[in-house]
Coordinates of C-alpha atoms in Angstrom, one line a residue:
M1 CA 26.1 7.1 19.3
D2 CA 30.5 8.1 19.1
K3 CA 32.0 11.3 18.7
T4 CA 33.0 10.2 14.5
A5 CA 29.1 9.1 13.7
D6 CA 27.4 11.9 15.8
T7 CA 29.6 15.2 13.7
K8 CA 28.6 13.5 9.9
I9 CA 25.3 13.3 10.8
R10 CA 25.2 17.3 12.2
A11 CA 27.1 18.1 8.9
E12 CA 24.8 15.5 7.2
L13 CA 21.7 17.3 8.5
A14 CA 23.4 20.9 8.1
E15 CA 23.5 20.6 4.5
I16 CA 19.3 20.0 4.3
G17 CA 19.4 23.0 6.4
L18 CA 19.1 21.5 10.0
G19 CA 22.4 22.9 11.1
W20 CA 21.6 22.8 14.8
A21 CA 21.2 19.6 17.0
N22 CA 20.3 20.2 20.3
C23 CA 17.0 19.1 20.4
I24 CA 17.5 15.9 18.6
S25 CA 16.7 12.6 19.6
W26 CA 19.5 9.7 17.3
N27 CA 17.6 6.7 16.8
Q28 CA 16.1 5.6 20.3
T29 CA 15.0 2.3 20.5
A30 CA 11.2 1.9 20.7
A31 CA 11.3 1.0 24.4
A32 CA 12.7 4.6 24.6
L33 CA 10.1 6.2 22.1
Y34 CA 7.5 4.2 24.2
Q35 CA 8.2 5.8 27.0
Q36 CA 8.6 10.0 25.7
A37 CA 5.7 9.5 23.5
I38 CA 3.5 8.8 26.7
A39 CA 5.6 11.4 28.6
N40 CA 4.0 14.1 25.4
G41 CA 0.9 13.4 25.5
E42 CA 0.9 11.8 21.7
A43 CA -0.5 9.2 22.7
Q44 CA -2.7 6.1 25.9
V45 CA -1.8 3.1 26.6
A46 CA -4.2 0.9 25.7
E47 CA -4.3 -3.2 27.7
G48 CA -2.4 -5.5 26.5
G49 CA 0.3 -2.2 26.0
A50 CA -0.2 -1.1 22.3
L51 CA 0.0 2.8 21.6
V52 CA -4.3 4.5 21.2
V53 CA -3.0 7.5 19.1
S54 CA -5.3 10.2 17.0
T55 CA -4.1 11.7 14.1
G56 CA -6.8 14.5 14.7
Q57 CA -8.4 15.2 11.3
H58 CA -6.1 13.6 8.1
T59 CA -6.9 9.9 8.9
G60 CA -6.0 8.9 6.0
R61 CA -4.0 10.1 3.6
S62 CA -4.4 13.6 1.4
P63 CA -3.6 12.0 -2.3
N64 CA -4.9 16.3 -3.9
D65 CA -2.1 17.6 -2.1
K66 CA 0.5 15.3 -2.3
F67 CA 3.4 17.5 -5.4
V68 CA 6.5 16.1 -7.0
V69 CA 9.2 18.5 -8.0
R70 CA 9.8 19.3 -12.0
D71 CA 12.5 20.1 -13.6
E72 CA 15.0 18.4 -15.9
T73 CA 15.6 15.9 -13.4
T74 CA 10.9 14.2 -13.4
E75 CA 10.2 15.7 -16.7
K76 CA 10.2 13.6 -19.1
T77 CA 10.2 10.3 -16.5
I78 CA 7.5 11.8 -14.8
W79 CA 3.3 10.2 -15.6
W80 CA 2.1 13.9 -15.2
D81 CA -1.5 13.2 -15.4
N82 CA -1.5 11.7 -12.2
N83 CA 1.1 14.3 -10.5
R84 CA 1.1 16.5 -8.6
A85 CA 3.2 18.8 -10.1
M86 CA 6.1 21.8 -7.7
S87 CA 8.2 24.2 -9.6
R88 CA 11.9 24.2 -8.1
E89 CA 11.0 27.3 -6.6
H90 CA 8.6 27.0 -4.7
F91 CA 9.1 23.7 -2.9
D92 CA 12.9 26.1 -1.9
T93 CA 10.8 27.9 -0.5
L94 CA 8.7 25.4 0.8
K95 CA 11.7 24.2 2.5
E96 CA 13.5 27.3 3.9
D97 CA 10.7 27.6 5.8
F98 CA 10.3 24.3 7.0
M99 CA 13.9 24.1 8.4
A100 CA 13.3 27.8 10.1
H101 CA 9.3 26.0 11.7
A102 CA 11.3 23.0 12.5
R103 CA 14.1 24.8 14.8
L104 CA 11.8 25.8 17.5
K105 CA 10.0 21.4 18.2
S106 CA 11.6 18.5 19.5
L107 CA 13.1 16.0 17.0
Y108 CA 13.1 12.4 16.5
V109 CA 15.5 11.0 13.7
Q110 CA 14.9 7.4 12.7
D111 CA 18.7 6.4 9.8
L112 CA 16.4 3.3 8.1
V113 CA 16.2 1.1 5.6
G114 CA 13.1 0.3 2.1
G115 CA 14.2 -2.6 0.5
A116 CA 14.9 -5.9 2.7
D117 CA 17.8 -7.3 -0.7
P118 CA 20.6 -5.8 -0.1
A119 CA 21.9 -4.5 -3.3
H120 CA 17.7 -2.5 -3.7
A121 CA 18.0 -1.0 -0.5
L122 CA 16.8 3.0 0.6
P123 CA 18.9 4.1 3.2
T124 CA 16.5 6.8 4.4
R125 CA 16.0 9.1 7.6
V126 CA 13.6 10.0 8.9
V127 CA 12.9 13.3 10.9
T128 CA 9.8 13.6 12.9
E129 CA 7.6 16.0 15.3
L130 CA 6.1 13.2 17.3
A131 CA 7.5 10.0 19.2
W132 CA 5.0 8.4 18.2
Q133 CA 4.8 8.6 14.6
A134 CA 9.5 8.1 14.6
L135 CA 7.8 5.0 17.0
F136 CA 6.2 3.7 13.8
I137 CA 8.4 3.7 10.4
Q138 CA 10.9 2.4 12.6
H139 CA 7.9 -0.8 12.8
L140 CA 7.3 -0.4 9.3
L141 CA 10.7 0.4 7.5
I142 CA 14.4 -2.1 8.5
V143 CA 16.6 -1.5 11.3
P144 CA 20.2 -2.5 9.8
K145 CA 21.7 -4.4 12.1
S146 CA 24.2 -1.6 11.4
R147 CA 24.7 1.9 11.4
K148 CA 28.4 1.6 10.9
G149 CA 29.0 3.8 7.4
F150 CA 24.1 4.8 6.8
S151 CA 24.7 7.5 4.4
P152 CA 21.1 8.3 3.8
K153 CA 19.9 8.1 -0.1
L154 CA 16.2 9.5 0.7
T155 CA 15.6 12.1 4.4
I156 CA 11.9 12.8 5.0
I157 CA 11.1 15.4 7.4
D158 CA 7.9 15.1 9.5
L159 CA 6.0 18.6 10.6
P160 CA 3.0 17.6 11.9
S161 CA 2.5 21.1 13.2
F162 CA 3.6 23.1 9.6
K163 CA 1.3 24.7 8.0
A164 CA 1.3 25.3 4.0
D165 CA 0.9 28.7 2.6
P166 CA -1.0 28.1 -0.2
A167 CA 0.2 31.6 -1.8
R168 CA 3.3 31.2 -1.1
H169 CA 4.6 27.3 -1.2
G170 CA 2.8 26.7 -4.5
T171 CA 0.1 24.3 -2.6
R172 CA -3.7 23.6 -2.6
S173 CA -4.3 23.5 1.3
E174 CA -1.7 24.1 4.9
T175 CA -2.0 20.2 4.1
V176 CA 1.6 19.0 1.7
I177 CA 4.2 15.9 0.7
A178 CA 6.8 17.4 -1.3
L179 CA 8.5 15.4 -2.8
D180 CA 12.3 16.2 -4.5
L181 CA 13.0 13.4 -6.2
K182 CA 16.4 15.0 -7.9
N183 CA 18.0 15.6 -4.5
G184 CA 16.3 12.9 -2.6
L185 CA 14.4 15.0 0.4
V186 CA 10.7 14.9 1.3
L187 CA 8.8 17.5 3.6
I188 CA 5.3 16.4 5.2
G189 CA 3.3 18.9 6.7
G190 CA -0.5 19.6 8.5
S191 CA -1.0 17.0 8.3
Q192 CA -0.9 13.9 11.8
Y193 CA -2.0 10.4 10.3
A194 CA 2.0 8.3 9.8
G195 CA 1.2 7.0 6.4
E196 CA 1.9 9.7 4.5
I197 CA 5.5 8.8 6.3
K198 CA 5.8 5.3 4.5
K199 CA 3.8 5.7 1.0
S200 CA 6.2 9.0 0.3
V201 CA 9.4 5.8 1.2
F202 CA 7.4 3.5 -1.5
T203 CA 7.3 6.6 -3.9
V204 CA 10.2 7.8 -4.4
L205 CA 11.4 3.7 -5.0
N206 CA 8.9 3.3 -7.5
Y207 CA 11.1 5.8 -9.4
L208 CA 13.6 4.6 -8.8
L209 CA 13.6 0.6 -9.1
P210 CA 12.1 0.3 -12.9
A211 CA 15.7 2.4 -13.7
K212 CA 17.2 -0.9 -12.4
G213 CA 15.2 -3.3 -13.7
V214 CA 13.3 -3.9 -11.0
M215 CA 9.4 -4.5 -10.5
P216 CA 8.0 -2.2 -7.9
M217 CA 4.8 -3.6 -6.6
H218 CA 2.2 -2.3 -4.7
C219 CA 1.9 -6.5 -3.2
S220 CA 1.5 -8.9 -0.6
A221 CA 3.4 -11.7 -0.5
N222 CA 3.9 -15.7 0.5
L223 CA 6.4 -18.3 0.4
G224 CA 5.2 -21.7 0.5
A225 CA 6.8 -24.4 2.2
K226 CA 7.6 -25.0 -0.9
K227 CA 9.5 -22.3 -1.8
D228 CA 7.5 -21.0 -3.8
S229 CA 6.4 -17.2 -3.7
A230 CA 2.7 -16.0 -4.0
V231 CA 2.8 -11.7 -4.3
F232 CA -1.5 -10.4 -3.7
F233 CA -2.1 -7.0 -5.4
G234 CA -5.2 -5.6 -4.4
L235 CA -6.5 -1.7 -3.1
S236 CA -7.7 -1.1 0.9
G237 CA -10.7 -3.5 1.8
T238 CA -9.5 -6.0 -0.9
G239 CA -8.4 -8.2 2.0
K240 CA -4.6 -8.4 1.1
T241 CA -2.1 -8.3 4.5
T242 CA -5.0 -11.0 5.5
L243 CA -5.5 -13.4 2.5
S244 CA -1.0 -13.0 3.1
A245 CA -1.1 -14.4 6.7
D246 CA -1.9 -17.4 6.1
P247 CA -1.1 -19.5 8.6
N248 CA 0.3 -22.6 6.6
R249 CA 2.5 -20.2 4.2
T250 CA 5.6 -18.1 5.3
L251 CA 4.7 -14.0 5.2
I252 CA 7.2 -12.2 3.2
G253 CA 5.9 -8.5 4.2
D254 CA 2.4 -7.2 3.4
D255 CA 1.4 -4.2 1.6
E256 CA 5.2 -2.9 -0.6
H257 CA 7.5 -5.9 -2.6
G258 CA 10.7 -5.8 -5.3
W259 CA 10.5 -8.6 -8.2
S260 CA 14.2 -8.5 -9.4
K261 CA 16.1 -10.7 -10.5
T262 CA 16.1 -13.3 -8.0
G263 CA 13.0 -12.7 -6.3
V264 CA 10.7 -11.1 -4.6
F265 CA 11.7 -8.9 -1.7
N266 CA 10.2 -7.0 1.4
F267 CA 10.6 -3.4 1.2
E268 CA 9.6 -3.0 5.1
G269 CA 10.3 -4.4 8.1
G270 CA 6.9 -4.3 9.2
C271 CA 2.5 -4.1 8.0
Y272 CA -0.1 -1.3 8.2
A273 CA -3.3 -3.4 9.0
K274 CA -6.4 -2.2 8.8
V275 CA -8.3 -3.8 11.6
I276 CA -11.4 -2.0 11.3
R277 CA -14.2 -5.1 12.4
L278 CA -10.9 -6.8 13.3
S279 CA -12.0 -10.5 13.9
A280 CA -9.7 -12.8 16.3
E281 CA -11.4 -15.7 15.1
A282 CA -11.0 -15.1 11.3
E283 CA -7.8 -13.3 12.2
P284 CA -6.2 -14.4 15.1
E285 CA -2.4 -13.4 14.0
I286 CA -3.2 -9.8 13.1
H287 CA -6.1 -9.3 15.9
A288 CA -3.4 -11.0 18.6
T289 CA -0.9 -7.7 17.0
T290 CA -3.8 -5.2 18.4
Q291 CA -2.9 -6.4 22.0
R292 CA 0.7 -6.5 21.9
W293 CA 3.1 -4.3 23.1
G294 CA 4.3 -1.7 21.3
T295 CA 1.8 -2.2 18.6
V296 CA 0.6 2.0 17.0
L297 CA -2.6 1.5 16.2
E298 CA -4.2 4.8 14.7
N299 CA -7.7 6.2 15.3
V300 CA -9.1 3.3 17.0
V301 CA -11.5 3.7 20.4
M302 CA -10.1 2.9 23.1
D303 CA -12.2 3.3 26.6
P304 CA -10.9 5.9 28.7
D305 CA -11.8 3.9 32.4
S306 CA -11.2 0.5 31.1
H307 CA -8.5 1.1 28.5
K308 CA -10.0 -1.8 26.5
V309 CA -10.5 -1.2 22.3
N310 CA -13.4 -0.9 20.7
L311 CA -12.5 -2.4 16.9
D312 CA -15.7 -2.7 15.7
D313 CA -15.8 1.5 16.3
G314 CA -16.5 2.7 13.6
S315 CA -16.4 7.1 14.3
L316 CA -14.0 8.3 14.6
T317 CA -13.1 6.9 10.9
E318 CA -13.0 3.8 9.0
N319 CA -9.7 3.5 7.9
T320 CA -8.8 2.0 11.7
R321 CA -4.5 0.9 11.7
A322 CA -2.0 -1.2 13.4
A323 CA 1.2 -1.0 12.7
Y324 CA 3.3 -2.7 14.7
P325 CA 7.0 -5.0 12.8
L326 CA 7.4 -8.7 11.3
E327 CA 7.9 -10.2 13.7
A328 CA 5.0 -9.9 15.5
I329 CA 3.7 -12.0 13.0
P330 CA 4.8 -15.9 14.2
N331 CA 5.4 -17.6 10.9
A332 CA 6.6 -14.0 9.6
S333 CA 10.1 -14.5 7.1
E334 CA 12.7 -13.2 8.8
T335 CA 14.9 -12.1 5.4
G336 CA 12.1 -10.3 4.1
M337 CA 13.2 -12.3 0.5
G338 CA 11.5 -14.8 -0.9
P339 CA 12.8 -16.3 -5.2
I340 CA 11.0 -15.6 -7.9
P341 CA 6.6 -16.2 -8.1
K342 CA 4.8 -19.2 -8.4
T343 CA 1.3 -17.2 -8.4
I344 CA -0.1 -14.7 -8.7
I345 CA -3.0 -13.4 -7.0
M346 CA -5.3 -10.1 -8.6
L347 CA -8.1 -9.3 -5.5
T348 CA -11.0 -7.5 -6.7
A349 CA -13.7 -6.7 -3.4
D350 CA -16.5 -6.9 -6.5
A351 CA -19.7 -4.9 -5.3
F352 CA -21.6 -4.7 -7.6
G353 CA -21.7 -8.8 -7.2
V354 CA -21.1 -10.1 -10.8
M355 CA -16.8 -10.7 -10.6
P356 CA -16.1 -14.9 -10.1
P357 CA -14.3 -16.2 -6.6
I358 CA -11.7 -16.9 -8.5
A359 CA -10.8 -17.1 -12.8
K360 CA -8.0 -17.7 -14.2
L361 CA -5.5 -14.9 -16.3
T362 CA -3.5 -15.1 -19.3
P363 CA -0.2 -12.8 -19.1
Q364 CA -2.8 -10.5 -21.4
Q365 CA -5.2 -10.5 -19.3
A366 CA -3.1 -9.7 -16.0
M367 CA -2.0 -7.0 -17.2
Y368 CA -5.6 -5.2 -18.8
H369 CA -6.4 -6.6 -14.8
F370 CA -2.9 -4.9 -13.4
L371 CA -3.2 -1.8 -15.5
S372 CA -6.5 -1.5 -14.5
G373 CA -6.4 -2.1 -10.8
Y374 CA -10.2 -2.5 -10.4
T375 CA -12.1 -3.2 -7.2
A376 CA -16.1 -0.6 -5.8
K377 CA -16.5 1.0 -3.3
V378 CA -20.3 0.8 -0.9
A379 CA -22.6 2.6 0.1
G380 CA -21.7 3.9 2.7
T381 CA -18.3 4.2 3.0
E382 CA -18.4 7.8 1.7
R383 CA -20.1 10.7 1.7
G384 CA -23.5 10.0 -1.6
V385 CA -22.2 7.1 -1.6
K386 CA -26.0 5.4 -2.3
E387 CA -25.2 2.2 -4.2
P388 CA -22.5 0.5 -5.5
Q389 CA -19.5 2.0 -7.2
A390 CA -16.3 1.5 -8.9
T391 CA -12.4 2.0 -8.7
F392 CA -10.1 1.6 -10.9
S393 CA -6.9 2.9 -9.4
T394 CA -4.7 1.4 -12.4
C395 CA -1.3 -1.3 -11.2
F396 CA -3.8 -1.6 -7.7
G397 CA -2.0 2.1 -6.3
A398 CA -2.4 5.4 -8.7
P399 CA -1.0 7.4 -5.9
F400 CA 2.0 5.8 -5.2
I401 CA 2.7 5.4 -9.5
P402 CA 4.9 8.4 -10.6
R403 CA 6.0 6.5 -13.9
H404 CA 3.7 5.3 -16.9
P405 CA 1.5 2.8 -15.5
S406 CA 2.5 0.8 -18.8
V407 CA 5.8 0.8 -17.1
Y408 CA 5.4 -1.3 -14.4
G409 CA 2.2 -3.6 -16.7
N410 CA 4.6 -4.6 -19.7
M411 CA 8.1 -5.4 -17.0
L412 CA 4.6 -7.4 -15.4
K413 CA 2.9 -9.2 -18.5
D414 CA 7.2 -9.9 -19.0
L415 CA 7.8 -11.3 -15.9
I416 CA 4.2 -13.6 -15.7
A417 CA 6.1 -14.6 -19.4
K418 CA 9.4 -14.8 -18.6
H419 CA 8.8 -17.3 -16.1
K420 CA 5.4 -18.5 -16.5
V421 CA 4.0 -17.3 -13.8
Q422 CA 0.4 -18.3 -13.1
C423 CA -2.5 -15.7 -12.8
Y424 CA -5.9 -15.4 -11.0
L425 CA -8.8 -13.1 -10.4
V426 CA -10.2 -14.1 -6.6
N427 CA -13.4 -11.6 -6.1
T428 CA -13.5 -11.7 -2.2
G429 CA -17.0 -9.2 -2.6
W430 CA -19.9 -9.7 -2.8
T431 CA -21.9 -12.6 -4.5
G432 CA -26.9 -13.2 -4.5
G433 CA -26.2 -9.4 -5.8
A434 CA -24.5 -6.9 -5.1
Y435 CA -24.1 -4.7 -2.5
G436 CA -27.5 -4.7 0.0
T437 CA -29.0 -7.8 -1.1
G438 CA -26.5 -10.1 -1.9
H439 CA -23.5 -11.3 1.1
R440 CA -19.8 -11.6 0.9
M441 CA -18.3 -13.5 -0.2
P442 CA -16.8 -16.2 2.4
I443 CA -13.7 -16.0 3.8
K444 CA -13.5 -20.4 4.1
A445 CA -14.1 -20.4 0.4
T446 CA -11.8 -17.5 -1.1
R447 CA -9.0 -19.4 1.6
A448 CA -10.5 -22.9 -0.2
L449 CA -9.4 -21.4 -3.6
L450 CA -6.5 -19.5 -2.4
A451 CA -5.1 -23.3 -1.3
A452 CA -6.2 -24.8 -5.1
A453 CA -4.4 -22.2 -6.5
L454 CA -1.2 -21.8 -4.9
S455 CA -0.4 -25.8 -5.0
G456 CA -0.5 -25.5 -8.1
K457 CA -4.2 -28.2 -8.7
L458 CA -6.4 -25.3 -9.3
A459 CA -4.0 -25.1 -12.7
K460 CA -5.4 -28.7 -13.4
T461 CA -8.9 -27.8 -13.2
R462 CA -11.9 -28.4 -15.6
M463 CA -13.2 -24.2 -16.8
R464 CA -15.3 -22.0 -18.7
K465 CA -14.9 -19.3 -19.8
D466 CA -17.1 -16.1 -19.1
E467 CA -19.0 -14.4 -21.5
T468 CA -18.8 -11.3 -20.3
F469 CA -15.5 -11.1 -19.0
G470 CA -13.5 -13.9 -21.4
F471 CA -11.5 -15.2 -18.7
M472 CA -11.6 -18.7 -17.3
V473 CA -13.9 -20.5 -14.1
P474 CA -13.5 -23.1 -12.5
E475 CA -16.3 -26.1 -12.5
A476 CA -15.6 -27.3 -9.6
V477 CA -12.6 -27.0 -6.7
A478 CA -13.1 -29.2 -3.5
G479 CA -14.3 -27.0 0.4
V480 CA -15.8 -23.7 -2.1
P481 CA -20.1 -24.9 -3.2
K482 CA -20.4 -25.5 -7.2
K483 CA -23.0 -22.3 -7.2
I484 CA -21.2 -20.2 -5.9
L485 CA -18.2 -20.5 -8.3
N486 CA -21.5 -19.1 -11.0
P487 CA -22.4 -15.7 -10.2
R488 CA -24.9 -15.9 -12.1
S489 CA -27.0 -19.0 -11.1
T490 CA -26.6 -16.7 -7.3
W491 CA -29.1 -14.3 -8.6
A492 CA -32.6 -14.9 -8.1
D493 CA -32.5 -11.8 -10.8
K494 CA -31.3 -13.5 -14.2
K495 CA -31.6 -10.3 -16.5
A496 CA -31.2 -8.2 -13.9
Y497 CA -27.4 -10.5 -13.4
D498 CA -26.9 -9.9 -17.1
A499 CA -27.4 -6.2 -16.9
Q500 CA -25.5 -5.6 -14.1
A501 CA -22.1 -7.0 -15.6
Q502 CA -23.0 -6.1 -18.9
K503 CA -23.3 -2.4 -16.7
L504 CA -18.6 -2.8 -14.7
A505 CA -17.9 -4.8 -18.1
T506 CA -18.9 -0.7 -20.4
M507 CA -16.4 0.7 -16.8
F508 CA -13.5 -1.6 -17.8
V509 CA -13.6 -0.8 -21.7
T510 CA -14.1 3.4 -20.6
N511 CA -12.1 3.6 -18.0
F512 CA -9.1 1.6 -19.7
K513 CA -8.9 4.1 -23.0
T514 CA -6.3 6.2 -21.1
F515 CA -4.5 2.8 -21.5
E516 CA -5.1 2.1 -25.2
A517 CA -2.2 4.1 -26.7
H518 CA 0.4 2.4 -24.7
V519 CA -0.6 -1.4 -25.0
T520 CA 0.0 -4.5 -27.6
D521 CA -3.3 -5.8 -30.2
D522 CA -3.1 -8.5 -27.4
V523 CA -3.7 -6.3 -25.1
K524 CA -6.8 -5.0 -25.6
K525 CA -8.6 -7.7 -26.4
A526 CA -8.2 -8.9 -22.8
A527 CA -11.0 -6.3 -23.0
P528 CA -14.5 -7.2 -20.7
K529 CA -17.5 -7.4 -24.7
G530 CA -18.3 -3.9 -23.0

């Protein structure tokens, strides 16, 4: 770094309270960060070269410890029913204590970008106290071709060793994720889970982009040979990453995207894949990254002698993850951009076993299911869960939604209508009965149905109307057992199916009452018969 650039960065850090730089490493390469993480004792090297790290007590995000500063900027723009407020006074105290704590640490700075489209990119400076976290976010965000003239619009400071004081800082616990949207500053403390950094960028983009007419989306995206983009909405465990990593299509990105007037673009430069019980046969591209130099494996169990990882071992957490740059996927896009989507896929893992493997949605039904954001938890995934439980996460990402869901829902509805986008709901969950009785939807059948949808063939297939949910379901698709297209026929006890379908429909209707005042009558009529 030349002296001019060094002076500029020092001045920018001084503006937010870090007016010193004796122990700060600037924009180190992946190799340097990799080496530093090992030297610091932060990580171990697995067979093949991946870095294995433990995130301690936090093996996932802490949504109840996430706060947004409530001030004149955010008072009328934030969906406060879904976002915890922090006063300006508490944030300023937290910031002061953060900076004092940071003075005792060696820090790693990465200047990166959120957003592959230059017109909507968010220059982001990430400051961490752990070298592996700096490597993680270098994988996950976009490394600019040149840092000349780089000026951050967002700064994230992550200090896992910092412990918040609820009485002093207005927090719920010692863990804190605090977003000051007015000043573009995020403070993360008390958690080593690096997903908090990545999702903070996503949350900020979710706040900023709607005002520019760009729809932010919690989705994966890929591109066909005919330049036909497709987006895949879905919560964790529904197959969003798996199904978008199609060897016959170009991967644009696996988790976060924007939809502008010119097309779809990735927010990230890498992938953050769930790897618990990952199969080399079913998901070869993703599996290969777990044996790749530089991949960061979070909470994956490794044999201490052989250094072989065991992806089937969930003893630390079911949320084991791999973070790697997009270039690790053989058919990944070099630009992270694609044209206007022609197909939208909404993924759900229905553990009740009543949803068909695929259904065609009208624009109104698409908005209804987008606002609902349905999937289901199965027994054993959380303490006390003994039978399938419905999970509704609006916009398929409620924890990252700062504005009211109707803002995003109406944008999606308008985009679908304007561009005549084909929309499908895909169930990657259970068939032949609920979880415990039935079995998981065959991935080969899901891939065949997706291929038919993405090629346009499914839109021309003869369909029937589902009596409970009202959407259209194909009667026959090549390569797919006809029986599973009608979930009722896969149940031995038809009356049990009817009762289960009605139970789920009622859950949909009850959940949607939150949004009824914000949608038009035609969207309300898209509800199941609950």
